[in-house]
Coordinates of C-alpha atoms in Angstrom, one line a residue:
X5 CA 67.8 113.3 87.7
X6 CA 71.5 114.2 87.5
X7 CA 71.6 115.8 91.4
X8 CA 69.6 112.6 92.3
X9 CA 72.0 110.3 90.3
X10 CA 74.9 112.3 92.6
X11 CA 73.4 112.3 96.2
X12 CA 72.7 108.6 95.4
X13 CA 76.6 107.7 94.5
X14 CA 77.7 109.5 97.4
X15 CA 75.9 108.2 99.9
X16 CA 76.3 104.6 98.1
X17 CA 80.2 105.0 98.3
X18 CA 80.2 106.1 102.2
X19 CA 77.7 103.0 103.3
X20 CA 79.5 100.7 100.8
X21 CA 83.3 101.7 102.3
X22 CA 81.8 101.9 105.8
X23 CA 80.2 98.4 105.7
X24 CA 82.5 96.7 103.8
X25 CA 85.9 97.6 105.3
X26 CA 85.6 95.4 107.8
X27 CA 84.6 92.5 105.4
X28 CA 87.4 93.1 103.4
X29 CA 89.7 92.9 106.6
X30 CA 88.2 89.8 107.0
X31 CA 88.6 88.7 103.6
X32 CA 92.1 89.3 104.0
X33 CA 93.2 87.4 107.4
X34 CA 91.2 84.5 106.1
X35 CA 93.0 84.7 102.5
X36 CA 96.1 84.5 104.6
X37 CA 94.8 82.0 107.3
X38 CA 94.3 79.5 104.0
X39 CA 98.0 80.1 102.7
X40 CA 99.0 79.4 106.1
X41 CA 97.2 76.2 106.6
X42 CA 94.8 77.6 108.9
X43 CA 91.1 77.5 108.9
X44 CA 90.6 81.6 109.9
X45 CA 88.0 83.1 111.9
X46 CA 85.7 83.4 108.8
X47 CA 84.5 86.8 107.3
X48 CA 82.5 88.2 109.5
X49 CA 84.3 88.7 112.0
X50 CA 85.7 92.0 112.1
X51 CA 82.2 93.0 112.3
X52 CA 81.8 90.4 115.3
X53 CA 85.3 91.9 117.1
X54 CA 83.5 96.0 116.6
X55 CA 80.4 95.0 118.0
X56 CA 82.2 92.9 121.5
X57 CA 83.9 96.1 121.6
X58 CA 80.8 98.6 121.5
X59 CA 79.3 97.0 124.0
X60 CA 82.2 97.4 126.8
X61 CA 82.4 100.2 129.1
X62 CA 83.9 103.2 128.0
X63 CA 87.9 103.3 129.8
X64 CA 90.3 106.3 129.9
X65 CA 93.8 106.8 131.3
X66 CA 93.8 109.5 134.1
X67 CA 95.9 112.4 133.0
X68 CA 94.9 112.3 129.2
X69 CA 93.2 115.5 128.0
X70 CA 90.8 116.1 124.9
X71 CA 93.4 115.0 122.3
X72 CA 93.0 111.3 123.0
X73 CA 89.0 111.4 123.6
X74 CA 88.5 113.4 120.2
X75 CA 91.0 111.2 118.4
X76 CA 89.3 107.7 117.5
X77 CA 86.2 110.0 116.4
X78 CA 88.2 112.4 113.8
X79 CA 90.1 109.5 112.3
X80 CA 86.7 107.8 111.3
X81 CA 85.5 111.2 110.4
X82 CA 88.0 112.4 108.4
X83 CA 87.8 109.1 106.8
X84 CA 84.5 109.4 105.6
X85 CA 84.7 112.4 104.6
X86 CA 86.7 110.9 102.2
X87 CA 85.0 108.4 100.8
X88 CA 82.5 111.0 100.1
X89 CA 84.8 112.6 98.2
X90 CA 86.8 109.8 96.2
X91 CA 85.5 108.4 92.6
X92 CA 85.0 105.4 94.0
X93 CA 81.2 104.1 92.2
X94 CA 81.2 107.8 90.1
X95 CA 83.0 111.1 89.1
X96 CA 79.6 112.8 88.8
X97 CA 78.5 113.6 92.2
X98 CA 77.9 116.7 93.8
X99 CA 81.2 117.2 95.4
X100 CA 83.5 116.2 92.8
X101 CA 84.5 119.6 92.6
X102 CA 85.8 119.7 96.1
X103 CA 87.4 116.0 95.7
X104 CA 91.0 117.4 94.8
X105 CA 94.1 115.7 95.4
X106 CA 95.5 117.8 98.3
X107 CA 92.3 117.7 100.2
X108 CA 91.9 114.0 99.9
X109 CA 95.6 113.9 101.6
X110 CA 95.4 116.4 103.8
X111 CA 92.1 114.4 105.2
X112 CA 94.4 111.2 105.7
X113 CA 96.9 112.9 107.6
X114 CA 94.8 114.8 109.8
X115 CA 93.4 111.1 111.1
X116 CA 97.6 110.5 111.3
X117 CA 97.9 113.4 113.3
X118 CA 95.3 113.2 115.5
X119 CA 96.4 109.8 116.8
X120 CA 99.8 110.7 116.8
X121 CA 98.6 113.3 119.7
X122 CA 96.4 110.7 121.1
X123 CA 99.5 108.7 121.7
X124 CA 101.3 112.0 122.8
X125 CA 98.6 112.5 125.5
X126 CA 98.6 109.4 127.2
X127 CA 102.2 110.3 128.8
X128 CA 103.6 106.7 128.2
X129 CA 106.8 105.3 126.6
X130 CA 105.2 103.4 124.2
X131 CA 102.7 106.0 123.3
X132 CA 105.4 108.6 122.6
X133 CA 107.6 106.2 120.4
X134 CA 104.8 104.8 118.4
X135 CA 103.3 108.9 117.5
X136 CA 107.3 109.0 116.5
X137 CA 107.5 106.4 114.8
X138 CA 104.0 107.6 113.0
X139 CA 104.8 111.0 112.3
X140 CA 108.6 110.3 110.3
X141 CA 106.3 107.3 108.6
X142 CA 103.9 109.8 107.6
X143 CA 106.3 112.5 106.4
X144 CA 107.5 110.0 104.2
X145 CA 104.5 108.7 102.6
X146 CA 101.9 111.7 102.0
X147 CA 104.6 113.4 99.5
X148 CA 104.8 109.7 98.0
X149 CA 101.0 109.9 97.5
X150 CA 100.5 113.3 96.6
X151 CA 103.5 112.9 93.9
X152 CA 102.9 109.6 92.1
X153 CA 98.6 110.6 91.8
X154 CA 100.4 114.2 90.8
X155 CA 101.9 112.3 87.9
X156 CA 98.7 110.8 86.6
X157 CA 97.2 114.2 86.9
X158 CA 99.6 115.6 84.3
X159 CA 97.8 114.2 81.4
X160 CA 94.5 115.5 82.6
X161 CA 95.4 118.9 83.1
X162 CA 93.8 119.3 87.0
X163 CA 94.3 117.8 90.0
X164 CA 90.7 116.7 91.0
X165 CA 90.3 113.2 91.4
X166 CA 87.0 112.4 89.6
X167 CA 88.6 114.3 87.1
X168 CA 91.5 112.4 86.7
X169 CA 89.3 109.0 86.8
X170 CA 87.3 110.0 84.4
X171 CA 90.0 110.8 82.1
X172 CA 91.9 107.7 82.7
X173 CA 88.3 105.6 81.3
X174 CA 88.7 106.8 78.1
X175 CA 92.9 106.4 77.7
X176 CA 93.9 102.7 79.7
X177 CA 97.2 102.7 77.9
X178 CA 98.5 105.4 79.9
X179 CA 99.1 103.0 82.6
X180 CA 101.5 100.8 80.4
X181 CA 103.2 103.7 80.1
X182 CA 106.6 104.1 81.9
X183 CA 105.1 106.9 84.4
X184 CA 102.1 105.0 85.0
X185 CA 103.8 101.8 86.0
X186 CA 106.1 104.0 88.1
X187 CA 103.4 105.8 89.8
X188 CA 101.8 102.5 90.8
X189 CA 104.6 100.8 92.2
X190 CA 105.1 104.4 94.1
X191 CA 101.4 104.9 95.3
X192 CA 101.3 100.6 96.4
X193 CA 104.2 101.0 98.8
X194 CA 102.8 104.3 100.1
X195 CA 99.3 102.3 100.6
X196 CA 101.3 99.7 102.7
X197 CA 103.3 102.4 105.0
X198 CA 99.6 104.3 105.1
X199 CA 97.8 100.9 106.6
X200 CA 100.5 99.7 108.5
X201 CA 100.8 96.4 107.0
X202 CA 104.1 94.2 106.0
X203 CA 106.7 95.0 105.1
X204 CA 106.3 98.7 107.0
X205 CA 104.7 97.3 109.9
X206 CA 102.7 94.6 111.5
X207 CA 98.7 95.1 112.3
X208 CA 99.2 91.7 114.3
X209 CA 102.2 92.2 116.7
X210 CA 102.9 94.0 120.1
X211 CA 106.4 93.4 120.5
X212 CA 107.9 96.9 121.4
X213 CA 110.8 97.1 119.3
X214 CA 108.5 96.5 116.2
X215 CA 105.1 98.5 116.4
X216 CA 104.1 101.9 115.2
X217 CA 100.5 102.3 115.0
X218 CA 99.6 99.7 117.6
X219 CA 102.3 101.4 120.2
X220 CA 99.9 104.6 120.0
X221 CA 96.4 102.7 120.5
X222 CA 97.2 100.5 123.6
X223 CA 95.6 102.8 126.1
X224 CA 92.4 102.0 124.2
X225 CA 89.6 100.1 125.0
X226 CA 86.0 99.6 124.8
X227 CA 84.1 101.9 122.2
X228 CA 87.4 103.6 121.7
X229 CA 89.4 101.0 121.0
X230 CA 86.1 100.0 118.4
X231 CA 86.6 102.9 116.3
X232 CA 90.4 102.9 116.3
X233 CA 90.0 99.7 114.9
X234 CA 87.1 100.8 112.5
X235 CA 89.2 103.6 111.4
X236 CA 91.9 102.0 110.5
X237 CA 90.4 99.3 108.6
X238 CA 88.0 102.1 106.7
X239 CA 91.7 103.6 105.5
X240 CA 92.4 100.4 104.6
X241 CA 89.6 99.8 102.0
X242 CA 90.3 103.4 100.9
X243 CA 93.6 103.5 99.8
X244 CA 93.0 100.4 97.8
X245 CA 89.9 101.3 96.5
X246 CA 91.8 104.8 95.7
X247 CA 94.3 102.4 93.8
X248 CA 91.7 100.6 92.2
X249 CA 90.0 103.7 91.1
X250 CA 93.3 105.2 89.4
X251 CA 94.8 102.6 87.7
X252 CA 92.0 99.7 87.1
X253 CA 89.0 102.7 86.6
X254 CA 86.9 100.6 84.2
X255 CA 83.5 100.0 86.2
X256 CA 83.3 103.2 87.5
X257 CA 80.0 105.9 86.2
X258 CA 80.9 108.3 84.4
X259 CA 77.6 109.5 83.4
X260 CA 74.0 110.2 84.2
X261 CA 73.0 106.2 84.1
X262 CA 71.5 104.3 87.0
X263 CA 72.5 101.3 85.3
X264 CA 75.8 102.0 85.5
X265 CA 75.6 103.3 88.7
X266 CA 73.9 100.1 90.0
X267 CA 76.7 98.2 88.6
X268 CA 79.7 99.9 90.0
X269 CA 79.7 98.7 93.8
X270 CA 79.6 95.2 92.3
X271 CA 82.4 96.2 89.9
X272 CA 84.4 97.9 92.6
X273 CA 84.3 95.0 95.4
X274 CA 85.7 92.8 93.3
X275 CA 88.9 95.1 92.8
X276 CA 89.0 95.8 96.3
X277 CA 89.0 92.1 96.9
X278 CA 91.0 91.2 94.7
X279 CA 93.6 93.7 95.7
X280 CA 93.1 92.3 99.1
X281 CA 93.9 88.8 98.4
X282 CA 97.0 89.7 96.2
X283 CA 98.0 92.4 98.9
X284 CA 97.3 89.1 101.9
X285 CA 99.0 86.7 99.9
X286 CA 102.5 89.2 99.4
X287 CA 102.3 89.4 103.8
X288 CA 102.8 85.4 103.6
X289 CA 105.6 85.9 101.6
X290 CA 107.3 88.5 103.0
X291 CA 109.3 89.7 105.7
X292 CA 108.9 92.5 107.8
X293 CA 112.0 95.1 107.8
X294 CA 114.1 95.8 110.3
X295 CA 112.4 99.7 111.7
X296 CA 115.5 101.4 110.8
X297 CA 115.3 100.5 107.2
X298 CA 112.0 101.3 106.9
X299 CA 113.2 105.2 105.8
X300 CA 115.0 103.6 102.7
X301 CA 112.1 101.8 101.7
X302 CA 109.9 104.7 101.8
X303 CA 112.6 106.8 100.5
X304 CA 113.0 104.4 97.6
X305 CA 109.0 105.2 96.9
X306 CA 109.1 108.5 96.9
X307 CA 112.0 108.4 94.0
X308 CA 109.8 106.1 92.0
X309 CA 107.2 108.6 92.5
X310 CA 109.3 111.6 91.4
X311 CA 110.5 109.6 88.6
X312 CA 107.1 108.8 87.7
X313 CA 106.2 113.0 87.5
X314 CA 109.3 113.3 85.5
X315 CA 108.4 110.8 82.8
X316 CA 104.6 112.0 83.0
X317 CA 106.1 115.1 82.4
X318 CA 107.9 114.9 79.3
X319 CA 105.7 112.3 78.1
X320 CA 102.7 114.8 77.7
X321 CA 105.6 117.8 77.1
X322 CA 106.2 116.0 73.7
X323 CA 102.8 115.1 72.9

């Protein structure tokens, strides 16, 4: 019953991030649509946008090589792969033991880095600048990630993520804590630079002077193009269901229970979602930042998120 219990959250977390990432990119536009005054395009269609796009014909630049055909595949794969191996519904599955922290970021930036060639491949300015632009971005945030989830780890004693989750259920006032709220404020600006989203960058533009991860996907198109898209908005649900999962974990099955089981995907949506609207109605508010300041920002993360290891540190040192 327990393997069965597993193979069942597994494969529930993969269909629920796979199917619902683009829902909750279409939550968000339309959250954002209403602050704005607008109607939106509704839900759905993010779903509606992937399927137009399925059913073009395949194009490809001449000159690129294998780098940018293999690319849109690997970041979607590498991607579930890691919803597999996130405590997203529960922390018993069959490969929780595999779900460490350093895997689960090395899978992230292998989707960074194969785009980053993709761009690199297509021989153009703006593919060039945007896989620079990517690649300082990215050195910037995985040690932000790795570090602030590090300091939650301390208390636990290992650095496998079910294993963290499931020791944060039973202790929620260690995110009141100073590390915990410094590790959050770390980890959300990570998830920002991560998904490309304001302040960082902006999903929505294609002035030059601004982009970074459109800049290495214009060459795209068709089926592609579909699962550049997919991809990204897969990451998207993620990262904020990884954030959900560390610091709001209540929901989540811990146990051999099929009711609890049933219940988490419901549980977790809501999170998600309502992560999504808070994380929507911050991009009405703010501003995005000149490129150039953009390493201060990230910068000023990582501190919070070596802070937050410090105080996690001799927090559970004295204890």
């Amino acid at each position: 019953m327990r393997n069965a219990l597993g193979y069942a959250a597994v494969v529930g977390q993969v269909v629920a991030v796979v199917a619902g990432a683009p829902l909750l990119t279409g939550w968000m536009r339309l959250v954002r649509a209403r602050l704005e005054g607008r109607a939106g395009a509704g839900v759905l269609q993010p779903w509606r946008d992937v399927r137009k796009l399925l059913r073009k014909e395949p194009v490809t630049p001449v000159g690129t090589g294998p780098a940018f055909r293999v690319a849109p595949a690997l970041l979607v794969a590498t991607t579930v792969v890691a919803a597999a191996l996130m405590p997203l519904l529960s922390t018993a599955t069959p490969v929780s033991g595999h779900a460490d922290l350093i895997v689960v970021v090395a899978l992230f930036a292998l989707g960074t880095l194969a785009l980053a060639l993709a761009g690199l491949d297509t021989g153009t300015a703006f593919g060039g600048m945007g896989a620079s632009r990517e690649m300082t971005v990215a050195a910037l945030v995985e040690p932000t990630i790795l570090l602030s989830v590090f300091a939650l780890s301390l208390p636990a004693g290992t650095t496998n993520l079910p294993a963290i989750v499931a020791d944060a259920v039973g202790q929620p006032a260690r995110f009141a804590s100073p590390a915990g709220l410094l590790a959050v404020a770390a980890l959300a600006v990570a998830v920002l630079a991560e998904t490309g989203r304001i302040p960082v960058d902006n999903p929505a533009t294609h002035l030059e002077l601004t982009m970074i991860h459109e800049a290495m996907v214009l060459e795209y198109a068709g089926p592609d193009l579909a699962l550049v898209e997919l991809g990204a908005q897969l990451r998207l649900a993620l990262l904020l269901g990884l954030l959900s999962s560390l610091f709001v974990p209540w929901g989540i099955a811990t146990g051999a229970s099929w009711a609890a089981l049933a219940a988490a995907p419901v549980l977790c949506a809501v999170k998600v979602a309502v992560l999504g609207a808070l994380l929507a109605a911050a991009e009405v508010c703010w501003a995005k930042v000149r490129l150039f300041r953009v390493p201060e920002l990230l910068a000023g993360s990582f501190l919070l998120a070596l802070l937050s290891v410090s105080a996690s540190y001799f927090l559970n040192g004295a204890s």
